Amino acid sequence: MQALEPFDLILFGATGDLSMRKLLPALYRRHCAQQLPDNGRIVATARSEIDRETFLENVYSNFAQRLDAEELTQDHWHSFAKRLHFVSIDATQPRGFEDLARCLAGREQCTRVFFLAVAPAHFVAICENLEQQQLVTKRSRVVLEKPLGHDLASAQSISERIGAIFAEDAIYRIDHYLGKETVQNLMALRFGNMLFEPLWRRDWVRDVQISVAEQVGVAGRADFYDRTGALRDMVQNHLLQLLCIIAMEPPTSIEADAVRDEKLKVLRALNELSGQSALRDTVRGQYRAGAIAGQPVIGYAEESGVEPGSKTETFVAIRAELANWRWAGVPFYLRTGKRLQERSAEIVVNFRDVPHSIFDVTYGAGHPNRLVIQLQPDEGVRLHMMAKSPGDRMQLRPVALNLDFAEAFQQRQADAYERLLMDVLRGRLTLFMRRDELYAAWSWIEPIFTAWQEAGDAPKPYTAGTWGPAASSALLGRDGASWHEESW
Ligand code: BG6
């Protein structure tokens, strides 16, 4: 494994939810695995006027809630804490940046990573202040968390202003779905095996489903979510990135631009959904009160922080197509929602039926092959096929070849952020979005929300704890298809 150069990782928003829940635990785990160099510092920054000791106490009590006792040993904690520094910074004021400059002085030769785990409204101000204090060295990188904009114009404006300060190959746009183990495995599955590639096309594939279902609601982030909605929060980034990996042509190498060029072609091949076609091929929903795992939950409209009469969608289903030789005519169904029946994220490739069956239905035939790539809750791949049931009769029965990653590799599965943070420190851009990809994704999404806005109607209600509005099943029903919701 490539040894890391000494670094300063400057974490903006260090007391925020993402830092406490994901980033600091991820860095801690890599520290415990001895993958961080001795001369690697984490400079936490936040608006709070607290001192380093208080910050360390906060981090420790946060770790105590999230990490197992055997992970959080005193030895590991004390050595990790030595890496942590704290500078209080208000993004709109130069004063904190002057303190930061003092903290970084003399370390210009180190890799410098500015991780902006803050609201995008602060991105430009932070980068401009960094530039003003001459903190952007030749070895600097900036990491941007989604949402990168609200529409194409705002994404362009943020990108251009940050692009004037950081070169494109120093900008790491995070989509944490690309760091998930199964998404990596999807690349391995597709491009490390001969088996699938000949079948990975319109001649053999009937449809592809990408579904990210969550049980959680929006409590705690209603203010952000109500301005955002599922289309911008999940489809514009996570679901489209999964679509790219599943549908792209084999890249010539694993190098960042080789992969990103192919992903970009997928985004550009998406059929435009606007006006009537957007209304016909998409479904918007909003959850009403219901029950999740037997516990009653309130509806979206009742969540605190949601505007009265909000038309924000908490569920989206889309039927998309790709205009290229490999995929023309194959429906790609995308679906995501909050407060759905289960927490499950998966990609399902449904193959066509056999052209002529020698087994009639009384023999149990009639289940086309299906490949299920499961990202959550467990990570694995299942290939469903037909086999003969034991016994004298020629009775067919569906069975699955099951690859469960946890069982197969008997190793702790790293969190997506661990991998992505290490990739930033190593300077590997393959798992990060390029600017043109970001623009292409917004260009496809924008006409959809414009069509919704113009139609002016409210999203369809669905009861919390179900699979979304009935119209979502009807969207697939039109093609004689249905969502993969059961274990077959
Ligand atoms: C985030 C969204 O990007 O992804 C959240 O903003 C969503 O709304 C989350 O809950 C889902 O991520 P994961 O890894 O838990 O599936």
JSON list of N, CA and C in Angstrom, two decimals, residues 256-310:
[
{"chain": "A", "resi": 256, "resn": "ALA", "atom": "N", "xyz": [-8.44, 7.81, -12.84]},
{"chain": "A", "resi": 256, "resn": "ALA", "atom": "CA", "xyz": [-9.60, 8.67, -12.61]},
{"chain": "A", "resi": 256, "resn": "ALA", "atom": "C", "xyz": [-10.27, 9.12, -13.91]},
{"chain": "A", "resi": 257, "resn": "ASP", "atom": "N", "xyz": [-9.51, 9.67, -14.84]},
{"chain": "A", "resi": 257, "resn": "ASP", "atom": "CA", "xyz": [-10.18, 10.23, -16.01]},
{"chain": "A", "resi": 257, "resn": "ASP", "atom": "C", "xyz": [-10.74, 9.17, -16.94]},
{"chain": "A", "resi": 258, "resn": "ALA", "atom": "N", "xyz": [-10.09, 8.00, -16.97]},
{"chain": "A", "resi": 258, "resn": "ALA", "atom": "CA", "xyz": [-10.62, 6.93, -17.82]},
{"chain": "A", "resi": 258, "resn": "ALA", "atom": "C", "xyz": [-12.01, 6.53, -17.31]},
{"chain": "A", "resi": 259, "resn": "VAL", "atom": "N", "xyz": [-12.16, 6.41, -16.01]},
{"chain": "A", "resi": 259, "resn": "VAL", "atom": "CA", "xyz": [-13.45, 6.03, -15.43]},
{"chain": "A", "resi": 259, "resn": "VAL", "atom": "C", "xyz": [-14.44, 7.18, -15.57]},
{"chain": "A", "resi": 260, "resn": "ARG", "atom": "N", "xyz": [-13.98, 8.38, -15.29]},
{"chain": "A", "resi": 260, "resn": "ARG", "atom": "CA", "xyz": [-14.93, 9.51, -15.28]},
{"chain": "A", "resi": 260, "resn": "ARG", "atom": "C", "xyz": [-15.40, 9.84, -16.70]},
{"chain": "A", "resi": 261, "resn": "ASP", "atom": "N", "xyz": [-14.54, 9.62, -17.69]},
{"chain": "A", "resi": 261, "resn": "ASP", "atom": "CA", "xyz": [-14.98, 9.83, -19.08]},
{"chain": "A", "resi": 261, "resn": "ASP", "atom": "C", "xyz": [-16.16, 8.92, -19.40]},
{"chain": "A", "resi": 262, "resn": "GLU", "atom": "N", "xyz": [-16.05, 7.65, -18.97]},
{"chain": "A", "resi": 262, "resn": "GLU", "atom": "CA", "xyz": [-17.12, 6.70, -19.29]},
{"chain": "A", "resi": 262, "resn": "GLU", "atom": "C", "xyz": [-18.40, 7.03, -18.52]},
{"chain": "A", "resi": 263, "resn": "LYS", "atom": "N", "xyz": [-18.24, 7.46, -17.26]},
{"chain": "A", "resi": 263, "resn": "LYS", "atom": "CA", "xyz": [-19.44, 7.82, -16.50]},
{"chain": "A", "resi": 263, "resn": "LYS", "atom": "C", "xyz": [-20.15, 9.01, -17.13]},
{"chain": "A", "resi": 264, "resn": "LEU", "atom": "N", "xyz": [-19.35, 9.94, -17.58]},
{"chain": "A", "resi": 264, "resn": "LEU", "atom": "CA", "xyz": [-19.94, 11.14, -18.20]},
{"chain": "A", "resi": 264, "resn": "LEU", "atom": "C", "xyz": [-20.78, 10.76, -19.43]},
{"chain": "A", "resi": 265, "resn": "LYS", "atom": "N", "xyz": [-20.28, 9.79, -20.21]},
{"chain": "A", "resi": 265, "resn": "LYS", "atom": "CA", "xyz": [-21.04, 9.39, -21.41]},
{"chain": "A", "resi": 265, "resn": "LYS", "atom": "C", "xyz": [-22.41, 8.83, -21.03]},
{"chain": "A", "resi": 266, "resn": "VAL", "atom": "N", "xyz": [-22.47, 8.12, -19.90]},
{"chain": "A", "resi": 266, "resn": "VAL", "atom": "CA", "xyz": [-23.76, 7.58, -19.45]},
{"chain": "A", "resi": 266, "resn": "VAL", "atom": "C", "xyz": [-24.71, 8.74, -19.13]},
{"chain": "A", "resi": 267, "resn": "LEU", "atom": "N", "xyz": [-24.21, 9.70, -18.38]},
{"chain": "A", "resi": 267, "resn": "LEU", "atom": "CA", "xyz": [-25.08, 10.82, -17.98]},
{"chain": "A", "resi": 267, "resn": "LEU", "atom": "C", "xyz": [-25.59, 11.56, -19.22]},
{"chain": "A", "resi": 268, "resn": "ARG", "atom": "N", "xyz": [-24.71, 11.67, -20.21]},
{"chain": "A", "resi": 268, "resn": "ARG", "atom": "CA", "xyz": [-25.12, 12.39, -21.42]},
{"chain": "A", "resi": 268, "resn": "ARG", "atom": "C", "xyz": [-26.06, 11.58, -22.29]},
{"chain": "A", "resi": 269, "resn": "ALA", "atom": "N", "xyz": [-26.08, 10.26, -22.08]},
{"chain": "A", "resi": 269, "resn": "ALA", "atom": "CA", "xyz": [-26.96, 9.41, -22.90]},
{"chain": "A", "resi": 269, "resn": "ALA", "atom": "C", "xyz": [-28.36, 9.30, -22.30]},
{"chain": "A", "resi": 270, "resn": "LEU", "atom": "N", "xyz": [-28.56, 9.83, -21.08]},
{"chain": "A", "resi": 270, "resn": "LEU", "atom": "CA", "xyz": [-29.89, 9.73, -20.46]},
{"chain": "A", "resi": 270, "resn": "LEU", "atom": "C", "xyz": [-30.94, 10.46, -21.30]},
{"chain": "A", "resi": 271, "resn": "ASN", "atom": "N", "xyz": [-32.09, 9.83, -21.48]},
{"chain": "A", "resi": 271, "resn": "ASN", "atom": "CA", "xyz": [-33.16, 10.50, -22.25]},
{"chain": "A", "resi": 271, "resn": "ASN", "atom": "C", "xyz": [-33.69, 11.70, -21.49]},
{"chain": "A", "resi": 272, "resn": "GLU", "atom": "N", "xyz": [-33.93, 12.78, -22.18]},
{"chain": "A", "resi": 272, "resn": "GLU", "atom": "CA", "xyz": [-34.41, 13.97, -21.48]},
{"chain": "A", "resi": 272, "resn": "GLU", "atom": "C", "xyz": [-35.83, 13.74, -20.96]},
{"chain": "A", "resi": 273, "resn": "LEU", "atom": "N", "xyz": [-36.04, 14.07, -19.70]},
{"chain": "A", "resi": 273, "resn": "LEU", "atom": "CA", "xyz": [-37.40, 14.03, -19.15]},
{"chain": "A", "resi": 273, "resn": "LEU", "atom": "C", "xyz": [-37.78, 15.46, -18.83]},
{"chain": "A", "resi": 274, "resn": "SER", "atom": "N", "xyz": [-38.70, 15.99, -19.62]},
{"chain": "A", "resi": 274, "resn": "SER", "atom": "CA", "xyz": [-39.13, 17.37, -19.35]},
{"chain": "A", "resi": 274, "resn": "SER", "atom": "C", "xyz": [-40.61, 17.47, -19.71]},
{"chain": "A", "resi": 275, "resn": "GLY", "atom": "N", "xyz": [-41.26, 18.50, -19.18]},
{"chain": "A", "resi": 275, "resn": "GLY", "atom": "CA", "xyz": [-42.68, 18.70, -19.48]},
{"chain": "A", "resi": 275, "resn": "GLY", "atom": "C", "xyz": [-43.47, 17.43, -19.28]},
{"chain": "A", "resi": 276, "resn": "GLN", "atom": "N", "xyz": [-44.24, 17.04, -20.32]},
{"chain": "A", "resi": 276, "resn": "GLN", "atom": "CA", "xyz": [-45.13, 15.89, -20.21]},
{"chain": "A", "resi": 276, "resn": "GLN", "atom": "C", "xyz": [-44.38, 14.59, -19.94]},
{"chain": "A", "resi": 277, "resn": "SER", "atom": "N", "xyz": [-43.21, 14.43, -20.59]},
{"chain": "A", "resi": 277, "resn": "SER", "atom": "CA", "xyz": [-42.50, 13.15, -20.38]},
{"chain": "A", "resi": 277, "resn": "SER", "atom": "C", "xyz": [-42.02, 13.04, -18.94]},
{"chain": "A", "resi": 278, "resn": "ALA", "atom": "N", "xyz": [-41.67, 14.18, -18.32]},
{"chain": "A", "resi": 278, "resn": "ALA", "atom": "CA", "xyz": [-41.25, 14.13, -16.92]},
{"chain": "A", "resi": 278, "resn": "ALA", "atom": "C", "xyz": [-42.43, 13.74, -16.04]},
{"chain": "A", "resi": 279, "resn": "LEU", "atom": "N", "xyz": [-43.60, 14.28, -16.36]},
{"chain": "A", "resi": 279, "resn": "LEU", "atom": "CA", "xyz": [-44.77, 13.94, -15.53]},
{"chain": "A", "resi": 279, "resn": "LEU", "atom": "C", "xyz": [-45.17, 12.48, -15.75]},
{"chain": "A", "resi": 280, "resn": "ARG", "atom": "N", "xyz": [-44.98, 12.01, -16.98]},
{"chain": "A", "resi": 280, "resn": "ARG", "atom": "CA", "xyz": [-45.38, 10.62, -17.29]},
{"chain": "A", "resi": 280, "resn": "ARG", "atom": "C", "xyz": [-44.41, 9.61, -16.63]},
{"chain": "A", "resi": 281, "resn": "ASP", "atom": "N", "xyz": [-43.12, 9.93, -16.65]},
{"chain": "A", "resi": 281, "resn": "ASP", "atom": "CA", "xyz": [-42.12, 8.92, -16.26]},
{"chain": "A", "resi": 281, "resn": "ASP", "atom": "C", "xyz": [-41.51, 9.13, -14.87]},
{"chain": "A", "resi": 282, "resn": "THR", "atom": "N", "xyz": [-42.12, 10.00, -14.08]},
{"chain": "A", "resi": 282, "resn": "THR", "atom": "CA", "xyz": [-41.65, 10.14, -12.70]},
{"chain": "A", "resi": 282, "resn": "THR", "atom": "C", "xyz": [-42.84, 10.10, -11.74]},
{"chain": "A", "resi": 283, "resn": "VAL", "atom": "N", "xyz": [-42.57, 9.73, -10.51]},
{"chain": "A", "resi": 283, "resn": "VAL", "atom": "CA", "xyz": [-43.60, 9.75, -9.47]},
{"chain": "A", "resi": 283, "resn": "VAL", "atom": "C", "xyz": [-42.99, 10.44, -8.24]},
{"chain": "A", "resi": 284, "resn": "ARG", "atom": "N", "xyz": [-43.72, 11.38, -7.69]},
{"chain": "A", "resi": 284, "resn": "ARG", "atom": "CA", "xyz": [-43.28, 12.06, -6.46]},
{"chain": "A", "resi": 284, "resn": "ARG", "atom": "C", "xyz": [-44.20, 11.66, -5.33]},
{"chain": "A", "resi": 285, "resn": "GLY", "atom": "N", "xyz": [-43.64, 11.44, -4.16]},
{"chain": "A", "resi": 285, "resn": "GLY", "atom": "CA", "xyz": [-44.49, 11.11, -3.03]},
{"chain": "A", "resi": 285, "resn": "GLY", "atom": "C", "xyz": [-44.05, 11.85, -1.78]},
{"chain": "A", "resi": 286, "resn": "GLN", "atom": "N", "xyz": [-44.95, 11.89, -0.80]},
{"chain": "A", "resi": 286, "resn": "GLN", "atom": "CA", "xyz": [-44.61, 12.48, 0.50]},
{"chain": "A", "resi": 286, "resn": "GLN", "atom": "C", "xyz": [-45.26, 11.61, 1.57]},
{"chain": "A", "resi": 287, "resn": "TYR", "atom": "N", "xyz": [-44.48, 11.26, 2.61]},
{"chain": "A", "resi": 287, "resn": "TYR", "atom": "CA", "xyz": [-45.04, 10.31, 3.57]},
{"chain": "A", "resi": 287, "resn": "TYR", "atom": "C", "xyz": [-46.02, 10.95, 4.54]},
{"chain": "A", "resi": 288, "resn": "ARG", "atom": "N", "xyz": [-47.03, 10.15, 4.85]},
{"chain": "A", "resi": 288, "resn": "ARG", "atom": "CA", "xyz": [-48.01, 10.49, 5.88]},
{"chain": "A", "resi": 288, "resn": "ARG", "atom": "C", "xyz": [-47.71, 9.63, 7.10]},
{"chain": "A", "resi": 289, "resn": "ALA", "atom": "N", "xyz": [-48.40, 9.92, 8.21]},
{"chain": "A", "resi": 289, "resn": "ALA", "atom": "CA", "xyz": [-48.18, 9.13, 9.43]},
{"chain": "A", "resi": 289, "resn": "ALA", "atom": "C", "xyz": [-48.38, 7.65, 9.14]},
{"chain": "A", "resi": 290, "resn": "GLY", "atom": "N", "xyz": [-47.65, 6.82, 9.84]},
{"chain": "A", "resi": 290, "resn": "GLY", "atom": "CA", "xyz": [-47.77, 5.38, 9.65]},
{"chain": "A", "resi": 290, "resn": "GLY", "atom": "C", "xyz": [-46.96, 4.68, 10.72]},
{"chain": "A", "resi": 291, "resn": "ALA", "atom": "N", "xyz": [-46.41, 3.53, 10.39]},
{"chain": "A", "resi": 291, "resn": "ALA", "atom": "CA", "xyz": [-45.63, 2.79, 11.39]},
{"chain": "A", "resi": 291, "resn": "ALA", "atom": "C", "xyz": [-44.38, 2.22, 10.72]},
{"chain": "A", "resi": 292, "resn": "ILE", "atom": "N", "xyz": [-43.27, 2.32, 11.43]},
{"chain": "A", "resi": 292, "resn": "ILE", "atom": "CA", "xyz": [-42.01, 1.73, 10.96]},
{"chain": "A", "resi": 292, "resn": "ILE", "atom": "C", "xyz": [-41.61, 0.69, 12.00]},
{"chain": "A", "resi": 293, "resn": "ALA", "atom": "N", "xyz": [-41.41, -0.51, 11.55]},
{"chain": "A", "resi": 293, "resn": "ALA", "atom": "CA", "xyz": [-41.06, -1.64, 12.44]},
{"chain": "A", "resi": 293, "resn": "ALA", "atom": "C", "xyz": [-42.00, -1.68, 13.66]},
{"chain": "A", "resi": 294, "resn": "GLY", "atom": "N", "xyz": [-43.27, -1.49, 13.41]},
{"chain": "A", "resi": 294, "resn": "GLY", "atom": "CA", "xyz": [-44.27, -1.59, 14.48]},
{"chain": "A", "resi": 294, "resn": "GLY", "atom": "C", "xyz": [-44.42, -0.34, 15.34]},
{"chain": "A", "resi": 295, "resn": "GLN", "atom": "N", "xyz": [-43.58, 0.67, 15.11]},
{"chain": "A", "resi": 295, "resn": "GLN", "atom": "CA", "xyz": [-43.65, 1.89, 15.94]},
{"chain": "A", "resi": 295, "resn": "GLN", "atom": "C", "xyz": [-44.33, 3.01, 15.15]},
{"chain": "A", "resi": 296, "resn": "PRO", "atom": "N", "xyz": [-45.32, 3.69, 15.76]},
{"chain": "A", "resi": 296, "resn": "PRO", "atom": "CA", "xyz": [-45.98, 4.77, 15.02]},
{"chain": "A", "resi": 296, "resn": "PRO", "atom": "C", "xyz": [-45.01, 5.91, 14.73]},
{"chain": "A", "resi": 297, "resn": "VAL", "atom": "N", "xyz": [-45.13, 6.50, 13.55]},
{"chain": "A", "resi": 297, "resn": "VAL", "atom": "CA", "xyz": [-44.30, 7.67, 13.20]},
{"chain": "A", "resi": 297, "resn": "VAL", "atom": "C", "xyz": [-45.19, 8.75, 12.60]},
{"chain": "A", "resi": 298, "resn": "ILE", "atom": "N", "xyz": [-44.79, 10.00, 12.78]},
{"chain": "A", "resi": 298, "resn": "ILE", "atom": "CA", "xyz": [-45.61, 11.10, 12.26]},
{"chain": "A", "resi": 298, "resn": "ILE", "atom": "C", "xyz": [-45.35, 11.29, 10.76]},
{"chain": "A", "resi": 299, "resn": "GLY", "atom": "N", "xyz": [-46.23, 12.06, 10.14]},
{"chain": "A", "resi": 299, "resn": "GLY", "atom": "CA", "xyz": [-46.08, 12.34, 8.71]},
{"chain": "A", "resi": 299, "resn": "GLY", "atom": "C", "xyz": [-45.08, 13.46, 8.47]},
{"chain": "A", "resi": 300, "resn": "TYR", "atom": "N", "xyz": [-44.66, 13.61, 7.23]},
{"chain": "A", "resi": 300, "resn": "TYR", "atom": "CA", "xyz": [-43.67, 14.64, 6.87]},
{"chain": "A", "resi": 300, "resn": "TYR", "atom": "C", "xyz": [-44.18, 16.03, 7.25]},
{"chain": "A", "resi": 301, "resn": "ALA", "atom": "N", "xyz": [-45.46, 16.28, 6.94]},
{"chain": "A", "resi": 301, "resn": "ALA", "atom": "CA", "xyz": [-46.02, 17.62, 7.17]},
{"chain": "A", "resi": 301, "resn": "ALA", "atom": "C", "xyz": [-45.98, 18.00, 8.65]},
{"chain": "A", "resi": 302, "resn": "GLU", "atom": "N", "xyz": [-45.98, 16.99, 9.53]},
{"chain": "A", "resi": 302, "resn": "GLU", "atom": "CA", "xyz": [-45.98, 17.28, 10.97]},
{"chain": "A", "resi": 302, "resn": "GLU", "atom": "C", "xyz": [-44.57, 17.42, 11.54]},
{"chain": "A", "resi": 303, "resn": "GLU", "atom": "N", "xyz": [-43.53, 17.09, 10.77]},
{"chain": "A", "resi": 303, "resn": "GLU", "atom": "CA", "xyz": [-42.16, 17.17, 11.28]},
{"chain": "A", "resi": 303, "resn": "GLU", "atom": "C", "xyz": [-41.85, 18.64, 11.58]},
{"chain": "A", "resi": 304, "resn": "SER", "atom": "N", "xyz": [-41.15, 18.87, 12.69]},
{"chain": "A", "resi": 304, "resn": "SER", "atom": "CA", "xyz": [-40.88, 20.27, 13.01]},
{"chain": "A", "resi": 304, "resn": "SER", "atom": "C", "xyz": [-39.84, 20.83, 12.03]},
{"chain": "A", "resi": 305, "resn": "GLY", "atom": "N", "xyz": [-40.10, 22.04, 11.54]},
{"chain": "A", "resi": 305, "resn": "GLY", "atom": "CA", "xyz": [-39.18, 22.66, 10.57]},
{"chain": "A", "resi": 305, "resn": "GLY", "atom": "C", "xyz": [-39.70, 22.57, 9.14]},
{"chain": "A", "resi": 306, "resn": "VAL", "atom": "N", "xyz": [-40.77, 21.78, 8.92]},
{"chain": "A", "resi": 306, "resn": "VAL", "atom": "CA", "xyz": [-41.33, 21.66, 7.57]},
{"chain": "A", "resi": 306, "resn": "VAL", "atom": "C", "xyz": [-42.36, 22.78, 7.36]},
{"chain": "A", "resi": 307, "resn": "GLU", "atom": "N", "xyz": [-42.24, 23.48, 6.24]},
{"chain": "A", "resi": 307, "resn": "GLU", "atom": "CA", "xyz": [-43.18, 24.58, 5.93]},
{"chain": "A", "resi": 307, "resn": "GLU", "atom": "C", "xyz": [-44.61, 24.05, 5.83]},
{"chain": "A", "resi": 308, "resn": "PRO", "atom": "N", "xyz": [-45.60, 24.80, 6.34]},
{"chain": "A", "resi": 308, "resn": "PRO", "atom": "CA", "xyz": [-46.99, 24.33, 6.17]},
{"chain": "A", "resi": 308, "resn": "PRO", "atom": "C", "xyz": [-47.30, 24.21, 4.68]},
{"chain": "A", "resi": 309, "resn": "GLY", "atom": "N", "xyz": [-47.96, 23.15, 4.32]},
{"chain": "A", "resi": 309, "resn": "GLY", "atom": "CA", "xyz": [-48.36, 22.94, 2.92]},
{"chain": "A", "resi": 309, "resn": "GLY", "atom": "C", "xyz": [-47.18, 22.59, 2.01]},
{"chain": "A", "resi": 310, "resn": "SER", "atom": "N", "xyz": [-46.05, 22.16, 2.59]},
{"chain": "A", "resi": 310, "resn": "SER", "atom": "CA", "xyz": [-44.85, 21.86, 1.80]},
{"chain": "A", "resi": 310, "resn": "SER", "atom": "C", "xyz": [-45.13, 20.83, 0.70]}
]
